[in-house]
Amino acid sequence: MRRLGLLLIWLVAILAPAVLVQARAQVPEPPQQPFLRVEAAAHTAPVARLATDAAGRILASVSDDKTLRLWDLPEGTLRAVLRPPIAPEAEGELYAVALTPDGRRAFVAGWTGAAWDRSYTIYLFDTGTGRMLARLPGLPAPVQHLALSADGTRLAAALGGRAGIRIWNATTGAQLWEDTGFTGPARMVAFEPRGERLAASGADGRLRVYDASGRKLAERVPLAHARPFGLAWSPDGGLIALGFEDRLQVEVLASTDLRAVFTPDVAGLEGEGLPAVTWAQDGSGGVQLHAAGYARRAGGEFLIRRWGDYGLGGFTDVAAARDAIAHLLPLPGGGLAFAAADPGWGMLAPDGALAIAPRPPGADFRNTGAGLAASADGTRLRVALRRGAAPLVFDALAGHLGAATAGDFAQARTESTRLVVTDWRDTNRPRLGRTLLTLGAGEFARSLALLDGDAGLLLGTDNHLRLFNASGRAVASLPVPGAIWGLALAGDVAIGALGDGTLRWWRIAGGVITEQAALFIHAESQRWVLWTPEGLFDHAPNGGQELVGLHLNGGRAQTPEWASFQQAYRALYAPAAVRARIAGDGAPARARLAQLGELRARVGRLPLLAPESACAVTPSGCTELAWDSRSLPEGATALRLRFATTDRGLGLGPLDVLVNDRIAARAEPEQRAGALQAEVPLDPGPNRITTRLYAEDRTLFAEGPALDLRRGGPQAPPEAGRLVVLAIGINRYANPALNLNFAVPDAEAVARALRARAGGLFREVQVTVLRDAQATRRGVLAALEDLARTTQPQDTFVLYLGGHGVRTEPDQRFLFLPQDATATGDWATLRRQGIEDSVLVAAIARIRARDGLLLLDTCHAGQLTMDQLSALGNETGRFLLAASTSVQEALDSYDDRNGVFAFAVLEALGGRAAADGEGRVSALALGEWVMRRVPQLAAEKQHRQDAVFRSASRDLRSFPLAIVPQP
């Protein structure tokens, strides 16, 4: 009956998920509150297991970060992120994955389903759509490992506890057989490469081999008092290699009776064990044996040992990771992939060379968290992101990350004559005096901070922040998403450095721990994002809004929804509210959230965008492409794409196609009749094509299909392009009440400076200045349309807007007022007369220049904020540099010639901004100078004026704008 019940659940989940949900409506479902999760296009917690399809085109990886990631091989580029339902603490951690031979389905499991089912679950995903297809519930213990037979017909699982192993029909979900005779956790299962047998290892010390029906063919304890872990069949099925989690030893056994055949040489290795083993081919007919785990050289990196001639030959050691290696996976074309706790995965080439190294995206606070220090008010932090790296300072109120300078920073106190805490570092039994500080089973203390006045203490553990009073009594605890490797205190504010790469602020008051904010810094690019528990956020000038998002569970058999901060930018970007929250004032955040309404329900009803067709434009026509293509035909210059859209209740807004993070096409709803067809130009070299479909109110967008392509054939050297400048300045409005004094001189001065400093950077400089009556709504849009017809991909485009900008009500969008605008309080008229940001985005989308910079210099009665201007940069993917003020005089006169913003731009182009060795000033350098300088210049005139700088692409590919004389 139990097997029949599982089969019925499997089939119902595939054929009628709505019926399954309805039938179980009374059973607890996954929690429905939004979960804020880091999404850095890589794993942020140790990677447990890997899998590949039969052709070796796709690699799957799973991690404690609760994601399954698909990667394209051999490049190693991220293909997709699949997410199971999750809950606080361990629920959703993934320990096991298996791909079907064709790569179209992924089985995934771990600590999955227990929070609502009280038993564990295996999920089945479609790797093409990312949707959950089915679930196999009712397992008595977490799944430690999954394996599929070579023909894809049988699925095996190794279970924790003493639950043993189970085998199912991989198509129907019917259980075929099980072995519950394990006296410890099952560790790994592996099918014979070209046969019927299955091998299983267990922490009870035994290795077992079964036939297809589950009959045990052999069983043995290969090494007394040791714990077998990893196992691998030789390519011909004659041998089994076995690694141990507690021994630096590998045993090679005959697969027929498990007798010992030989033991490879492990001389020179140090560490606790070699739990990962595999055989891999070298591409020339040779087979090498590999082992890894905790093996390392003294104080060095973790190694993969590679023995030649099936393991009988000499060995070489490959320094592969900075932390333990959990899994080795042979690749069909030779070489292997490995999973590491760095976190990340890597790859060895067939010749044994390290082809891809793990690249953790965030900070490694295991080695630096103990040095965390905070200012007296807790708003500034000093910490190093990597061992040996120079410390950085993050100023939350200024939104600035930079090199550490002298300042009043304090680390946590860990010693006191009144509070003597012992055994608190990396143990499960910390003590205050003689009092044991209670932790959970398997929970280890990692950091300590004594409260002011020795009133108590904070312990950071693997999964909690715990507050104890001065007697050692537990007062409060809060689950956290990673081990707390370092703590700092500032009054009633605690700051922690976590294993998921985040820094988090908590308020400790009245015996309660409340999270205030979190910060994630991308280690390589130093992009950062800062957010509150409600999801309001701020980010770095060079991006970061894509690094965090909202995970929203559906039912237990439904695919969770995901929306990055980038997708909800207009709704959630609120730097002032975030900074106020960190400073202790939660009122602005509450007010902003009240305006948003029920965001969770809206994210769950975002429209859907599906691919229909794609072709590459070449001189000979348009060559059809599959949506999983990774290369372009020779001579391709553009793509023609066709999509289908589905409204799920929020209506349909514009659809954008972006090339390498910049907008290349926009289609408004009224331009769409059913499917959308768009043609987008291609860049030299790599081209990442992404798509966005907005809801009708344009506050949120859904991410659609993506393509990662590279042009085929030899690449011609890039041609020098033109500098194309459109500068618009309006002093004399049709409504005299709107008149300004210096907008026209500012536009003229910036245009002149760009022309003068162009030097030999460009083939030609084309400057167009629209003044006053030329800058009507029709005139501005006509000028943009003319540039769209003539600008080429190799050109650089600069748009300068000087005049009035307002924030529309109630939707709070940016509206530029052209010269013929007359209304001041009638929103319906203003919208007709003005140029709304969506119109600007659509016009900019038609300008094909690869490099572009938007300069916006606006003012109007305090309505416009940096939020609306930043959103414009997020949607265009262009470098955006903008300033806004409620004080007209700050815009109008700094030195009786130019306003504050233009003055700062001219300073930068005149040599004040950073330049490279050849005197070139980049868009990035100009933006950084102006963003810092505008507030300083405004303050000199007793005004407040802010500037915002947002860079175009996440890889920070800047471009030169000017050459300045070198001293």
Short mmCIF file of N, CA, C and O in Angstrom, two decimals, residues 331-385:
data_model
loop_
_atom_site.label_atom_id
_atom_site.label_comp_id
_atom_site.label_asym_id
_atom_site.label_seq_id
_atom_site.Cartn_x
_atom_site.Cartn_y
_atom_site.Cartn_z
N LEU A 331 33.35 14.11 -15.83
CA LEU A 331 32.62 14.72 -16.92
C LEU A 331 32.73 13.84 -18.17
O LEU A 331 33.78 13.24 -18.41
N PRO A 332 31.66 13.75 -18.95
CA PRO A 332 31.67 12.83 -20.10
C PRO A 332 32.79 13.06 -21.08
O PRO A 332 33.30 12.11 -21.69
N GLY A 333 33.23 14.29 -21.25
CA GLY A 333 34.30 14.58 -22.20
C GLY A 333 35.69 14.48 -21.61
O GLY A 333 36.68 14.80 -22.27
N GLY A 334 35.81 14.04 -20.35
CA GLY A 334 37.09 13.97 -19.68
C GLY A 334 37.22 15.06 -18.65
O GLY A 334 36.57 16.11 -18.71
N GLY A 335 38.10 14.84 -17.67
CA GLY A 335 38.23 15.78 -16.58
C GLY A 335 37.09 15.62 -15.59
O GLY A 335 36.29 14.68 -15.66
N LEU A 336 37.00 16.53 -14.64
CA LEU A 336 35.98 16.41 -13.61
C LEU A 336 35.59 17.78 -13.09
O LEU A 336 36.28 18.78 -13.27
N ALA A 337 34.43 17.80 -12.41
CA ALA A 337 33.98 18.97 -11.66
C ALA A 337 34.03 18.63 -10.18
O ALA A 337 33.94 17.46 -9.80
N PHE A 338 34.20 19.65 -9.34
CA PHE A 338 34.25 19.40 -7.90
C PHE A 338 33.45 20.46 -7.16
O PHE A 338 33.36 21.62 -7.57
N ALA A 339 32.84 20.03 -6.06
CA ALA A 339 32.04 20.91 -5.21
C ALA A 339 32.85 21.27 -3.98
O ALA A 339 33.47 20.40 -3.36
N ALA A 340 32.83 22.56 -3.62
CA ALA A 340 33.66 23.03 -2.51
C ALA A 340 32.84 23.89 -1.55
O ALA A 340 31.83 24.47 -1.91
N ALA A 341 33.34 23.96 -0.32
CA ALA A 341 32.71 24.78 0.70
C ALA A 341 33.19 26.21 0.65
O ALA A 341 32.88 27.00 1.54
N ASP A 342 33.88 26.62 -0.41
CA ASP A 342 34.50 27.95 -0.49
C ASP A 342 33.56 29.14 -0.22
O ASP A 342 34.01 30.09 0.42
N PRO A 343 32.35 29.23 -0.78
CA PRO A 343 31.57 28.25 -1.52
C PRO A 343 31.82 28.34 -3.02
O PRO A 343 32.28 29.37 -3.52
N GLY A 344 31.45 27.27 -3.74
CA GLY A 344 31.56 27.28 -5.19
C GLY A 344 31.87 25.91 -5.73
O GLY A 344 31.91 24.91 -5.00
N TRP A 345 32.10 25.86 -7.02
CA TRP A 345 32.50 24.63 -7.68
C TRP A 345 33.60 24.96 -8.66
O TRP A 345 33.79 26.11 -9.04
N GLY A 346 34.34 23.94 -9.05
CA GLY A 346 35.42 24.14 -10.01
C GLY A 346 35.52 22.98 -10.95
O GLY A 346 34.73 22.04 -10.91
N MET A 347 36.53 23.04 -11.81
CA MET A 347 36.66 22.01 -12.84
C MET A 347 38.13 21.74 -13.13
O MET A 347 38.93 22.68 -13.23
N LEU A 348 38.47 20.47 -13.25
CA LEU A 348 39.79 20.07 -13.74
C LEU A 348 39.66 19.68 -15.20
O LEU A 348 38.75 18.94 -15.59
N ALA A 349 40.58 20.16 -16.03
CA ALA A 349 40.64 19.78 -17.44
C ALA A 349 41.06 18.31 -17.55
O ALA A 349 41.59 17.73 -16.60
N PRO A 350 40.86 17.70 -18.70
CA PRO A 350 41.27 16.29 -18.85
C PRO A 350 42.74 16.04 -18.51
O PRO A 350 43.09 14.94 -18.05
N ASP A 351 43.60 17.04 -18.71
CA ASP A 351 45.02 16.83 -18.39
C ASP A 351 45.34 17.08 -16.93
O ASP A 351 46.50 17.03 -16.51
N GLY A 352 44.32 17.37 -16.11
CA GLY A 352 44.53 17.59 -14.69
C GLY A 352 44.75 19.02 -14.29
O GLY A 352 44.84 19.33 -13.10
N ALA A 353 44.83 19.94 -15.24
CA ALA A 353 45.01 21.36 -14.90
C ALA A 353 43.72 21.93 -14.34
O ALA A 353 42.62 21.52 -14.71
N LEU A 354 43.86 22.90 -13.46
CA LEU A 354 42.69 23.58 -12.89
C LEU A 354 42.11 24.50 -13.95
O LEU A 354 42.68 25.54 -14.28
N ALA A 355 40.95 24.15 -14.50
CA ALA A 355 40.33 24.92 -15.57
C ALA A 355 39.42 26.01 -15.02
O ALA A 355 39.36 27.12 -15.56
N ILE A 356 38.68 25.72 -13.97
CA ILE A 356 37.81 26.69 -13.32
C ILE A 356 37.99 26.53 -11.82
O ILE A 356 37.92 25.42 -11.29
N ALA A 357 38.25 27.63 -11.13
CA ALA A 357 38.38 27.62 -9.68
C ALA A 357 37.10 28.15 -9.06
O ALA A 357 36.39 28.95 -9.66
N PRO A 358 36.74 27.70 -7.86
CA PRO A 358 35.57 28.26 -7.19
C PRO A 358 35.73 29.77 -7.03
O PRO A 358 36.82 30.27 -6.71
N ARG A 359 34.62 30.50 -7.25
CA ARG A 359 34.66 31.96 -7.15
C ARG A 359 33.53 32.42 -6.24
O ARG A 359 32.46 32.80 -6.69
N PRO A 360 33.76 32.40 -4.93
CA PRO A 360 32.73 32.87 -4.01
C PRO A 360 32.40 34.33 -4.28
O PRO A 360 33.31 35.15 -4.45
N PRO A 361 31.12 34.69 -4.34
CA PRO A 361 30.79 36.08 -4.68
C PRO A 361 30.91 37.05 -3.53
O PRO A 361 31.12 38.25 -3.75
N GLY A 362 30.79 36.56 -2.31
CA GLY A 362 30.74 37.47 -1.16
C GLY A 362 31.99 37.40 -0.31
O GLY A 362 32.98 36.77 -0.65
N ALA A 363 31.91 38.06 0.83
CA ALA A 363 33.03 38.08 1.77
C ALA A 363 33.19 36.72 2.43
O ALA A 363 32.23 35.95 2.58
N ASP A 364 34.42 36.41 2.83
CA ASP A 364 34.71 35.20 3.58
C ASP A 364 35.00 35.61 5.02
O ASP A 364 36.14 35.84 5.41
N PHE A 365 33.94 35.72 5.81
CA PHE A 365 34.08 36.21 7.18
C PHE A 365 34.57 35.14 8.14
O PHE A 365 34.81 35.45 9.31
N ARG A 366 34.74 33.90 7.66
CA ARG A 366 35.32 32.88 8.54
C ARG A 366 36.70 33.31 9.01
O ARG A 366 37.11 33.02 10.13
N ASN A 367 37.41 33.97 8.11
CA ASN A 367 38.78 34.35 8.41
C ASN A 367 38.93 35.80 8.84
O ASN A 367 39.99 36.19 9.34
N THR A 368 37.91 36.63 8.63
CA THR A 368 38.05 38.06 8.92
C THR A 368 36.99 38.60 9.87
O THR A 368 37.10 39.73 10.33
N GLY A 369 35.95 37.80 10.15
CA GLY A 369 34.84 38.30 10.96
C GLY A 369 35.25 38.73 12.35
O GLY A 369 34.65 39.64 12.93
N ALA A 370 36.27 38.07 12.90
CA ALA A 370 36.71 38.43 14.25
C ALA A 370 37.24 39.85 14.33
O ALA A 370 37.30 40.44 15.41
N GLY A 371 37.62 40.43 13.18
CA GLY A 371 38.12 41.80 13.16
C GLY A 371 37.05 42.85 12.94
O GLY A 371 37.37 44.04 12.82
N LEU A 372 35.78 42.45 12.88
CA LEU A 372 34.70 43.41 12.67
C LEU A 372 34.69 44.47 13.77
O LEU A 372 34.78 44.15 14.96
N ALA A 373 34.56 45.74 13.36
CA ALA A 373 34.52 46.84 14.32
C ALA A 373 33.48 47.85 13.86
O ALA A 373 33.18 47.96 12.67
N ALA A 374 32.91 48.58 14.82
CA ALA A 374 31.82 49.53 14.53
C ALA A 374 32.09 50.86 15.19
O ALA A 374 32.78 50.95 16.20
N SER A 375 31.50 51.91 14.59
CA SER A 375 31.55 53.24 15.20
C SER A 375 30.64 53.27 16.42
O SER A 375 29.84 52.35 16.64
N ALA A 376 30.72 54.34 17.20
CA ALA A 376 29.97 54.41 18.46
C ALA A 376 28.47 54.35 18.24
O ALA A 376 27.73 53.85 19.10
N ASP A 377 27.98 54.84 17.09
CA ASP A 377 26.54 54.79 16.83
C ASP A 377 26.13 53.60 15.97
O ASP A 377 24.94 53.44 15.65
N GLY A 378 27.09 52.78 15.57
CA GLY A 378 26.79 51.57 14.82
C GLY A 378 26.48 51.78 13.36
O GLY A 378 26.12 50.83 12.66
N THR A 379 26.63 52.99 12.84
CA THR A 379 26.29 53.25 11.44
C THR A 379 27.48 53.08 10.50
O THR A 379 27.29 53.08 9.28
N ARG A 380 28.69 52.97 11.03
CA ARG A 380 29.86 52.74 10.19
C ARG A 380 30.55 51.47 10.65
O ARG A 380 30.74 51.25 11.85
N LEU A 381 30.96 50.64 9.69
CA LEU A 381 31.59 49.36 9.97
C LEU A 381 32.95 49.30 9.31
O LEU A 381 33.14 49.81 8.20
N ARG A 382 33.87 48.60 9.97
CA ARG A 382 35.18 48.34 9.37
C ARG A 382 35.41 46.84 9.39
O ARG A 382 35.31 46.19 10.42
N VAL A 383 35.73 46.29 8.21
CA VAL A 383 35.93 44.85 8.10
C VAL A 383 36.68 44.55 6.81
O VAL A 383 36.62 45.32 5.85
N ALA A 384 37.39 43.45 6.79
CA ALA A 384 38.05 42.96 5.57
C ALA A 384 37.19 41.86 4.96
O ALA A 384 36.59 41.05 5.67
N LEU A 385 37.14 41.82 3.63
CA LEU A 385 36.31 40.85 2.94
C LEU A 385 37.00 39.51 2.75
O LEU A 385 36.34 38.48 2.61
#
